[in-house]
Short mmCIF file of C-alpha atoms in Angstrom, two decimals:
data_model
loop_
_atom_site.label_atom_id
_atom_site.label_comp_id
_atom_site.label_asym_id
_atom_site.label_seq_id
_atom_site.Cartn_x
_atom_site.Cartn_y
_atom_site.Cartn_z
CA MET A 1 176.19 135.98 56.35
CA SER A 2 178.41 133.14 57.18
CA LYS A 3 177.41 130.76 59.76
CA PRO A 4 180.53 131.35 61.96
CA ALA A 5 180.06 135.25 61.99
CA VAL A 6 176.32 134.23 62.89
CA MET A 7 177.66 132.29 65.97
CA ARG A 8 179.92 134.94 66.89
CA ARG A 9 176.71 137.35 67.43
CA MET A 10 175.04 134.79 69.54
CA GLN A 11 175.64 135.07 73.30
CA GLU A 12 175.25 131.73 74.44
CA ILE A 13 174.10 127.91 73.23
CA ALA A 14 171.56 126.04 74.76
CA HIS A 15 171.41 122.09 74.45
CA VAL A 16 168.12 120.47 75.14
CA ASP A 17 167.61 116.76 75.31
CA VAL A 18 164.82 114.59 75.99
CA ASN A 19 165.15 112.35 79.06
CA CYS A 20 165.29 108.50 77.98
CA PHE A 21 163.40 109.69 74.80
CA TYR A 22 161.72 106.44 73.70
CA ALA A 23 160.30 105.54 76.97
CA SER A 24 159.14 108.96 77.53
CA ALA A 25 157.44 109.04 74.33
CA GLU A 26 155.66 105.95 75.77
CA ARG A 27 154.73 107.48 78.93
CA ALA A 28 153.42 110.79 77.19
CA PHE A 29 150.52 108.58 75.83
CA ASN A 30 150.17 106.16 78.83
CA PRO A 31 150.62 107.70 81.80
CA SER A 32 150.08 104.09 83.73
CA LEU A 33 153.90 103.46 82.81
CA GLU A 34 154.93 106.46 85.09
CA GLY A 35 157.13 105.11 87.82
CA LYS A 36 157.53 101.55 86.38
CA PRO A 37 160.55 99.93 85.01
CA VAL A 38 160.32 100.37 81.13
CA ILE A 39 162.48 99.32 78.30
CA VAL A 40 162.19 99.82 74.56
CA LEU A 41 163.42 97.24 72.24
CA SER A 42 165.48 97.18 69.44
CA ASN A 43 164.43 95.95 66.04
CA ASN A 44 162.96 92.44 66.06
CA ASP A 45 162.54 92.89 69.91
CA GLY A 46 166.32 92.10 70.43
CA CYS A 47 167.91 94.14 73.16
CA ALA A 48 167.10 97.17 75.18
CA VAL A 49 167.99 100.34 73.62
CA THR A 50 166.22 102.59 75.90
CA ARG A 51 165.98 102.05 79.67
CA SER A 52 163.88 104.31 81.85
CA SER A 53 165.24 105.43 85.28
CA GLU A 54 163.89 102.67 87.21
CA ALA A 55 164.95 99.98 84.84
CA LYS A 56 168.52 101.30 85.09
CA ARG A 57 168.30 100.77 89.03
CA LEU A 58 167.38 97.50 88.40
CA GLY A 59 170.77 96.78 86.82
CA ILE A 60 169.97 96.48 83.43
CA ALA A 61 172.18 97.42 80.87
CA MET A 62 172.43 98.98 77.35
CA GLY A 63 172.18 96.14 74.97
CA ASP A 64 170.94 93.40 77.53
CA PRO A 65 168.94 91.02 75.14
CA TRP A 66 165.33 90.71 75.82
CA PHE A 67 165.19 86.69 76.08
CA LYS A 68 167.43 87.18 79.09
CA LEU A 69 165.51 89.67 80.88
CA ARG A 70 161.98 88.09 80.18
CA PRO A 71 162.36 85.42 82.94
CA ARG A 72 162.66 88.00 85.51
CA ALA A 73 160.21 90.61 83.98
CA LYS A 74 157.01 89.70 86.05
CA GLU A 75 159.08 89.67 89.17
CA TRP A 76 160.69 93.21 88.63
CA GLY A 77 157.40 94.67 87.08
CA LEU A 78 159.31 95.22 83.91
CA VAL A 79 157.51 96.69 81.06
CA ALA A 80 159.06 95.86 77.56
CA LEU A 81 157.81 97.51 74.51
CA SER A 82 158.47 97.25 70.88
CA SER A 83 160.22 100.41 69.04
CA ASN A 84 157.68 102.53 67.92
CA TYR A 85 159.38 104.40 65.44
CA GLU A 86 156.29 106.28 64.01
CA LEU A 87 155.36 107.70 67.24
CA TYR A 88 158.94 108.58 68.29
CA GLY A 89 159.28 110.75 64.99
CA ASP A 90 156.20 112.43 65.43
CA VAL A 91 156.87 113.30 68.99
CA SER A 92 160.22 114.34 68.03
CA SER A 93 158.94 116.94 65.52
CA ARG A 94 156.72 118.01 67.84
CA VAL A 95 159.67 118.81 70.23
CA MET A 96 161.67 120.54 67.90
CA GLU A 97 158.70 122.69 66.80
CA LEU A 98 158.16 123.76 70.22
CA LEU A 99 161.77 124.72 70.54
CA GLY A 100 162.02 126.58 67.51
CA ARG A 101 159.44 128.97 68.97
CA TYR A 102 162.34 130.10 71.32
CA SER A 103 165.18 130.58 68.83
CA ALA A 104 165.42 132.02 65.24
CA TRP A 105 168.60 129.51 65.03
CA LEU A 106 167.71 125.77 65.69
CA GLU A 107 170.05 122.81 64.91
CA VAL A 108 168.22 119.43 65.37
CA TYR A 109 171.21 117.45 66.09
CA SER A 110 169.09 113.91 66.68
CA ILE A 111 165.83 112.64 67.22
CA ASP A 112 165.95 113.61 70.92
CA GLU A 113 168.26 116.55 70.95
CA ALA A 114 168.96 120.33 69.63
CA PHE A 115 171.12 123.18 70.12
CA LEU A 116 169.84 126.49 70.08
CA GLY A 117 171.27 130.10 69.89
CA VAL A 118 170.17 132.13 72.96
CA LYS A 119 170.80 135.73 73.95
CA GLY A 120 170.13 137.74 77.12
CA GLU A 121 171.24 138.25 80.66
CA PRO A 122 172.01 135.72 83.22
CA ASP A 123 168.84 135.45 84.89
CA GLU A 124 167.25 135.86 81.86
CA LEU A 125 168.85 132.68 80.16
CA LEU A 126 168.24 130.66 83.17
CA ALA A 127 164.46 131.69 83.16
CA LEU A 128 164.12 130.98 79.38
CA GLY A 129 165.74 127.26 80.05
CA ARG A 130 163.12 126.46 82.64
CA GLU A 131 160.54 127.89 80.38
CA MET A 132 161.40 125.39 77.54
CA LYS A 133 161.73 122.62 79.98
CA ALA A 134 158.04 123.36 81.17
CA ALA A 135 156.87 123.78 77.94
CA CYS A 136 158.23 120.50 76.49
CA ARG A 137 156.51 118.69 79.48
CA ARG A 138 153.22 120.67 79.46
CA HIS A 139 152.51 120.71 75.52
CA VAL A 140 154.28 117.56 74.41
CA GLY A 141 154.19 115.55 77.56
CA VAL A 142 158.06 114.73 77.90
CA PRO A 143 160.64 115.76 80.17
CA VAL A 144 163.91 117.57 79.09
CA CYS A 145 166.91 119.07 80.44
CA VAL A 146 168.54 122.07 79.36
CA GLY A 147 172.13 122.94 79.50
CA ILE A 148 173.45 126.57 78.41
CA ALA A 149 177.30 127.66 77.76
CA PRO A 150 179.41 129.66 75.67
CA THR A 151 180.30 126.70 73.39
CA LYS A 152 178.30 123.55 72.09
CA THR A 153 180.58 121.21 74.13
CA LEU A 154 180.11 122.87 77.25
CA ALA A 155 176.46 123.20 76.86
CA LYS A 156 176.62 119.32 76.29
CA LEU A 157 178.41 118.65 79.63
CA CYS A 158 175.89 121.32 81.50
CA ASN A 159 172.77 119.33 80.18
CA LYS A 160 174.60 116.29 81.65
CA TRP A 161 175.04 117.93 84.91
CA ALA A 162 171.35 119.01 84.91
CA LYS A 163 170.35 115.49 84.16
CA ASN A 164 172.51 113.89 87.01
CA ASN A 165 172.42 116.37 89.58
CA PRO A 166 168.97 117.00 91.21
CA ALA A 167 170.54 120.65 92.66
CA PHE A 168 170.18 121.97 89.07
CA ASN A 169 166.37 120.86 88.58
CA GLY A 170 166.99 119.90 84.86
CA VAL A 171 168.64 123.35 83.68
CA CYS A 172 172.12 124.13 84.16
CA ARG A 173 173.77 127.45 82.91
CA TRP A 174 177.66 127.46 82.89
CA GLU A 175 178.51 131.13 83.77
CA SER A 176 175.89 130.39 86.64
CA VAL A 177 177.85 127.74 88.30
CA PRO A 178 180.86 129.13 90.63
CA ALA A 179 183.84 128.56 89.06
CA GLU A 180 185.28 126.07 92.23
CA GLN A 181 182.10 124.06 91.69
CA ARG A 182 182.57 123.67 88.13
CA ASP A 183 186.15 122.50 88.60
CA ALA A 184 184.97 119.91 91.07
CA LEU A 185 182.46 118.79 88.80
CA MET A 186 184.85 118.39 85.86
CA ALA A 187 187.54 116.88 88.12
CA LYS A 188 185.06 113.84 88.86
CA LEU A 189 184.14 113.13 85.39
CA SER A 190 186.32 110.97 82.97
CA VAL A 191 187.00 112.28 79.52
CA ILE A 192 184.80 109.88 77.86
CA GLU A 193 181.97 111.85 79.20
CA ILE A 194 182.93 114.66 76.70
CA TRP A 195 180.74 114.83 73.67
CA GLY A 196 182.77 113.05 70.69
CA VAL A 197 185.32 111.03 72.70
CA ALA A 198 184.72 107.26 72.75
CA THR A 199 186.64 104.34 74.30
CA ARG A 200 189.72 104.34 71.75
CA LEU A 201 190.26 108.11 72.18
CA THR A 202 189.97 107.73 75.89
CA LYS A 203 192.59 105.15 76.23
CA ARG A 204 195.00 107.29 74.20
CA LEU A 205 194.27 110.22 76.39
CA ASN A 206 194.85 108.38 79.67
CA ALA A 207 198.12 107.04 78.40
CA MET A 208 199.13 110.75 78.15
CA GLY A 209 197.96 111.40 81.81
CA ILE A 210 194.86 112.95 80.72
CA PHE A 211 192.01 111.05 82.82
CA THR A 212 189.35 113.73 83.62
CA ILE A 213 187.71 116.62 81.63
CA ALA A 214 189.58 118.74 84.04
CA ASP A 215 192.75 117.31 82.69
CA LEU A 216 191.64 117.87 79.13
CA THR A 217 190.76 121.26 79.81
CA ARG A 218 194.21 122.42 80.77
CA ALA A 219 196.01 120.67 78.04
CA ASN A 220 197.70 122.74 75.11
CA PRO A 221 195.46 122.95 72.03
CA VAL A 222 198.28 122.72 69.85
CA ALA A 223 199.65 119.87 71.47
CA ILE A 224 196.66 117.92 71.10
CA ARG A 225 196.05 118.61 67.59
CA ASP A 226 199.65 117.54 66.84
CA LYS A 227 199.08 114.36 68.68
CA PHE A 228 195.45 113.82 67.56
CA SER A 229 193.62 115.89 65.01
CA ILE A 230 192.31 119.20 64.68
CA VAL A 231 188.82 117.92 65.59
CA MET A 232 190.15 117.18 69.19
CA MET A 233 191.82 120.48 69.11
CA ARG A 234 188.24 122.09 68.73
CA THR A 235 187.01 120.00 71.52
CA VAL A 236 189.94 121.54 73.84
CA LEU A 237 189.28 125.03 72.62
CA GLU A 238 185.42 124.51 73.49
CA LEU A 239 185.94 123.24 76.69
CA GLN A 240 188.02 126.52 77.62
CA GLY A 241 185.45 128.61 76.34
CA THR A 242 186.19 129.51 72.76
CA PRO A 243 183.44 128.55 70.55
CA CYS A 244 184.76 126.35 67.39
CA ILE A 245 181.96 124.37 66.23
CA PRO A 246 179.20 126.65 64.72
CA MET A 247 175.45 126.26 64.56
CA GLU A 248 174.33 124.32 61.52
CA GLU A 249 170.71 125.70 60.17
CA GLU A 250 169.79 121.97 59.00
CA ARG A 251 171.80 118.62 59.23
CA ILE A 252 170.67 117.37 55.89
CA GLY A 253 174.16 117.49 53.73
CA ARG A 254 174.83 113.83 55.17
CA ASP A 255 178.00 111.88 53.90
CA GLN A 256 175.79 108.84 53.60
CA LEU A 257 172.35 107.23 53.79
CA ILE A 258 171.93 103.73 54.68
CA PHE A 259 168.81 101.55 55.00
CA SER A 260 169.44 98.30 56.77
CA ARG A 261 167.14 96.35 59.08
CA SER A 262 167.36 92.78 60.59
CA PHE A 263 164.53 90.26 59.60
CA SER A 264 162.11 88.70 61.88
CA THR A 265 162.51 85.53 59.62
CA PRO A 266 165.64 84.98 57.49
CA ILE A 267 165.47 85.08 53.97
CA THR A 268 166.63 82.14 51.88
CA THR A 269 165.78 82.88 48.34
CA THR A 270 167.41 85.02 45.68
CA ALA A 271 163.62 86.14 44.95
CA GLY A 272 163.14 87.54 48.41
CA LEU A 273 166.32 89.30 48.68
CA ARG A 274 165.70 91.00 45.21
CA GLN A 275 162.44 92.53 46.74
CA VAL A 276 163.86 93.62 49.89
CA MET A 277 166.65 95.54 48.14
CA SER A 278 164.06 97.04 45.68
CA VAL A 279 162.30 98.14 48.52
CA TYR A 280 165.42 99.69 50.43
CA ALA A 281 166.88 101.09 47.01
CA GLN A 282 163.71 102.95 46.44
CA MET A 283 163.31 104.17 49.92
CA ALA A 284 166.96 105.48 49.44
CA SER A 285 165.57 107.27 46.30
CA ALA A 286 162.57 108.96 48.07
CA ARG A 287 164.98 110.25 50.85
CA LEU A 288 167.71 111.77 48.37
CA ALA A 289 164.76 113.08 46.41
CA LYS A 290 163.15 114.52 49.57
CA HIS A 291 166.43 116.63 50.50
CA ASP A 292 167.39 117.36 47.03
CA LEU A 293 170.36 115.36 46.81
CA GLN A 294 172.07 112.96 44.48
CA ALA A 295 174.32 109.82 45.07
CA LYS A 296 177.29 108.77 43.01
CA VAL A 297 177.98 105.48 44.68
CA LEU A 298 175.65 102.67 45.83
CA THR A 299 176.86 99.85 48.20
CA ALA A 300 174.43 96.71 48.72
CA PHE A 301 175.29 93.95 51.15
CA ALA A 302 173.69 90.92 53.16
CA ALA A 303 174.62 89.04 56.21
CA THR A 304 173.89 85.77 57.84
CA SER A 305 173.51 85.50 61.89
CA HIS A 306 176.74 85.65 63.75
CA PHE A 307 175.54 83.35 65.96
CA ASN A 308 175.37 80.71 63.19
CA PRO A 309 178.93 79.47 62.93
CA ASN A 310 177.76 76.76 60.46
CA GLU A 311 176.73 79.27 57.62
CA LYS A 312 178.75 82.44 57.17
CA SER A 313 178.10 84.50 53.94
CA PHE A 314 178.58 88.30 53.90
CA PRO A 315 178.19 89.06 50.08
CA SER A 316 178.62 92.90 49.37
CA VAL A 317 178.97 94.83 46.31
CA CYS A 318 180.01 98.46 45.54
CA LEU A 319 179.17 100.54 42.33
CA ALA A 320 180.05 103.78 41.18
CA LEU A 321 176.80 104.80 39.43
CA PRO A 322 177.04 106.52 35.64
CA MET A 323 175.82 109.85 37.13
CA PRO A 324 174.70 111.54 40.53
CA THR A 325 171.33 110.38 40.65
CA ALA A 326 167.96 109.77 43.21
CA ASP A 327 166.32 107.75 40.30
CA PRO A 328 165.04 104.66 41.77
CA VAL A 329 165.09 102.71 38.50
CA LEU A 330 169.12 103.13 38.58
CA LEU A 331 169.37 102.68 42.17
CA THR A 332 167.30 99.50 42.18
CA ARG A 333 169.13 98.28 39.07
CA ALA A 334 172.36 98.95 40.92
CA ALA A 335 171.52 97.13 44.34
CA HIS A 336 170.60 93.83 42.35
CA ALA A 337 173.96 93.62 41.21
CA LEU A 338 174.21 91.69 44.47
CA LEU A 339 172.05 88.93 43.55
CA PRO A 340 174.81 87.00 41.58
CA GLN A 341 176.93 86.84 44.75
CA VAL A 342 173.98 85.18 47.16
CA HIS A 343 173.42 81.65 47.49
CA GLU A 344 169.87 80.05 47.42
CA GLY A 345 169.46 78.32 50.78
CA VAL A 346 171.50 80.22 53.06
CA LYS A 347 169.58 82.29 55.89
CA TYR A 348 170.28 85.91 55.33
CA VAL A 349 168.96 87.89 58.51
CA ARG A 350 170.25 91.38 57.33
CA VAL A 351 170.27 93.17 53.89
CA GLY A 352 171.21 96.87 53.62
CA ILE A 353 171.69 99.72 51.24
CA MET A 354 174.12 102.75 51.42
CA VAL A 355 174.58 105.61 49.26
CA THR A 356 177.37 107.74 49.38
CA ASP A 357 179.16 110.64 47.82
CA LEU A 358 176.35 112.84 48.08
CA ARG A 359 175.70 115.95 46.27
CA PRO A 360 172.96 118.52 45.76
CA SER A 361 170.71 117.79 42.60
CA GLY A 362 171.54 119.83 39.57
CA ASN A 363 174.80 120.89 40.79
CA GLN A 364 176.62 119.81 37.58
CA LYS A 365 174.24 118.77 34.78
CA PRO A 366 175.50 115.80 32.44
CA LEU A 367 175.95 115.97 28.57
CA GLU A 368 173.05 115.05 26.66
CA LEU A 369 174.47 111.76 25.61
CA PHE A 370 174.67 110.57 29.52
CA GLU A 371 171.23 112.31 30.75
CA ASN A 372 168.95 109.68 32.35
CA PRO A 373 165.51 109.63 31.01
CA HIS A 374 164.10 108.86 34.20
CA GLU A 375 165.65 111.68 36.31
CA GLU A 376 163.44 114.75 34.96
CA ARG A 377 160.08 112.56 35.77
CA GLY A 378 160.44 112.88 39.42
CA ILE A 379 159.76 109.34 40.11
CA GLY A 380 161.51 109.35 43.71
CA ILE A 381 159.37 112.45 44.73
CA LEU A 382 156.22 110.56 43.48
CA LEU A 383 157.29 107.57 45.47
CA GLU A 384 157.44 109.53 48.39
CA ASP A 385 154.26 111.63 47.96
CA VAL A 386 152.15 108.48 47.43
CA ALA A 387 153.80 106.49 50.42
CA LYS A 388 152.98 109.55 52.49
CA ARG A 389 149.58 109.94 51.68
CA TYR A 390 148.48 106.27 51.83
CA GLY A 391 151.41 104.59 53.57
CA ARG A 392 154.18 102.54 53.22
CA GLY A 393 153.99 99.54 50.97
CA SER A 394 151.13 101.14 49.19
CA ILE A 395 153.41 101.80 46.01
CA GLY A 396 156.53 100.23 44.53
CA LEU A 397 158.68 99.86 41.48
CA GLY A 398 159.01 96.26 39.98
CA HIS A 399 159.52 93.85 42.73
CA ALA A 400 159.26 96.23 45.41
CA GLY A 401 155.46 96.56 44.49
CA LEU A 402 154.90 93.10 45.18
CA LYS A 403 152.99 91.92 48.32
CA GLY A 404 154.53 89.69 50.63
CA GLY A 405 156.56 92.02 53.19
CA PRO A 406 155.14 90.27 56.29
CA ASP A 407 157.24 87.57 55.60
CA TRP A 408 160.83 89.38 56.09
CA SER A 409 159.47 92.59 57.95
CA MET A 410 160.60 93.61 61.34
CA LYS A 411 159.38 91.62 64.47
CA ARG A 412 157.57 94.18 66.79
CA ASP A 413 155.25 91.74 69.07
CA MET A 414 154.92 94.41 71.89
CA LEU A 415 154.39 97.45 69.91
CA SER A 416 152.21 100.30 71.66
CA PRO A 417 149.51 102.07 69.33
CA ARG A 418 151.00 104.98 66.95
CA TYR A 419 148.71 107.18 68.51
CA THR A 420 149.41 109.92 66.26
CA THR A 421 149.89 109.04 62.86
CA HIS A 422 147.45 105.97 62.49
CA TRP A 423 143.72 106.91 62.53
CA ASP A 424 142.74 103.65 63.97
CA GLU A 425 144.99 103.83 66.40
CA LEU A 426 144.26 107.59 67.90
CA PRO A 427 143.96 107.38 71.61
CA LEU A 428 140.46 107.58 73.34
CA VAL A 429 139.33 109.76 76.28
CA LYS A 430 136.36 108.86 78.10
CA ALA A 431 134.63 110.92 80.55
CA ALA A 432 134.16 109.63 84.13
#
């Protein structure tokens, strides 16, 4: 049965989103943070990427740099934390596993949100939304909001209303809101609030006299397609109540995978860059093997700081691999093609590996002359299995197996305990 056919059988779609996810995950294990302004910082403790509602009320904007906020942190009672990716990933998995109990069709859209196919009478759907909200709070410890509607786009919009309007108490169903109230809410919101509409597209719509969601809902879908794209036409149809974006069982078939982070300490040697690229290439291999994918193209790049005008260097290389592969040996060798372009002594603060043109493994078996002898050995899967059991850095091929990562690894000076993934950081409960 095709996915669109499955979607036609679904009565409605629920969109569940965790509120201020990173901050909420921290509060789930540290209740003393409740009621306090909390921000979670980006890589290397750079800038605010998550703000609790209390932090937002202080006027802290997304992307505000920590060095500017630090002087007033004590005055505000502001708590800043480093990104605890291990904790957030595990909390996300727990939320998604819990939501999966409420529907046979669950699409994990991102680390903190998911779509579910739901059926039932109006009262039953509202009750289901409230039950999911209560279960996430009770069993995982994080607050969520739920939007329920005939289409994905409307479900996202309902979730936004549920989050920003206390009258909905965190759960909003499209058909349960009176038509005149829906029209009033849509007339107040700019088109930039719609899922998939960004700043540039908003400007183009404004130039056509379309300023609010209500304006776009009244637009002619065919005219929008001719002026913009079929994607934008689907958005208009979804706003009008016609499902056009099908549910996806699993969002694995990505167009690309990227491994890239900024360094706490710049790398100035070719040897250092070789080690980082080896590690990232082998991480890409493990991820590809995990999802049974192969890549045909690899791009490697390095960059100096944008804030250092005296030292500009942005070398990159894009290579077509001899065959679709997930082999860490071939990916590492391809990544090292960047090395002749880098300069000793230059301070590189970022290196990245991107693999593209992804396709399912074994989709097209190469001729015997071009077979890769490493592919059948499953080295990528082996690396992933060992890393899962003994931790990242426990195994690596060639330069990726050398010690010395702390010299270039990410700075996280305000990291909270990884409560659920590291034995020596498990939370302790003491009886009074």
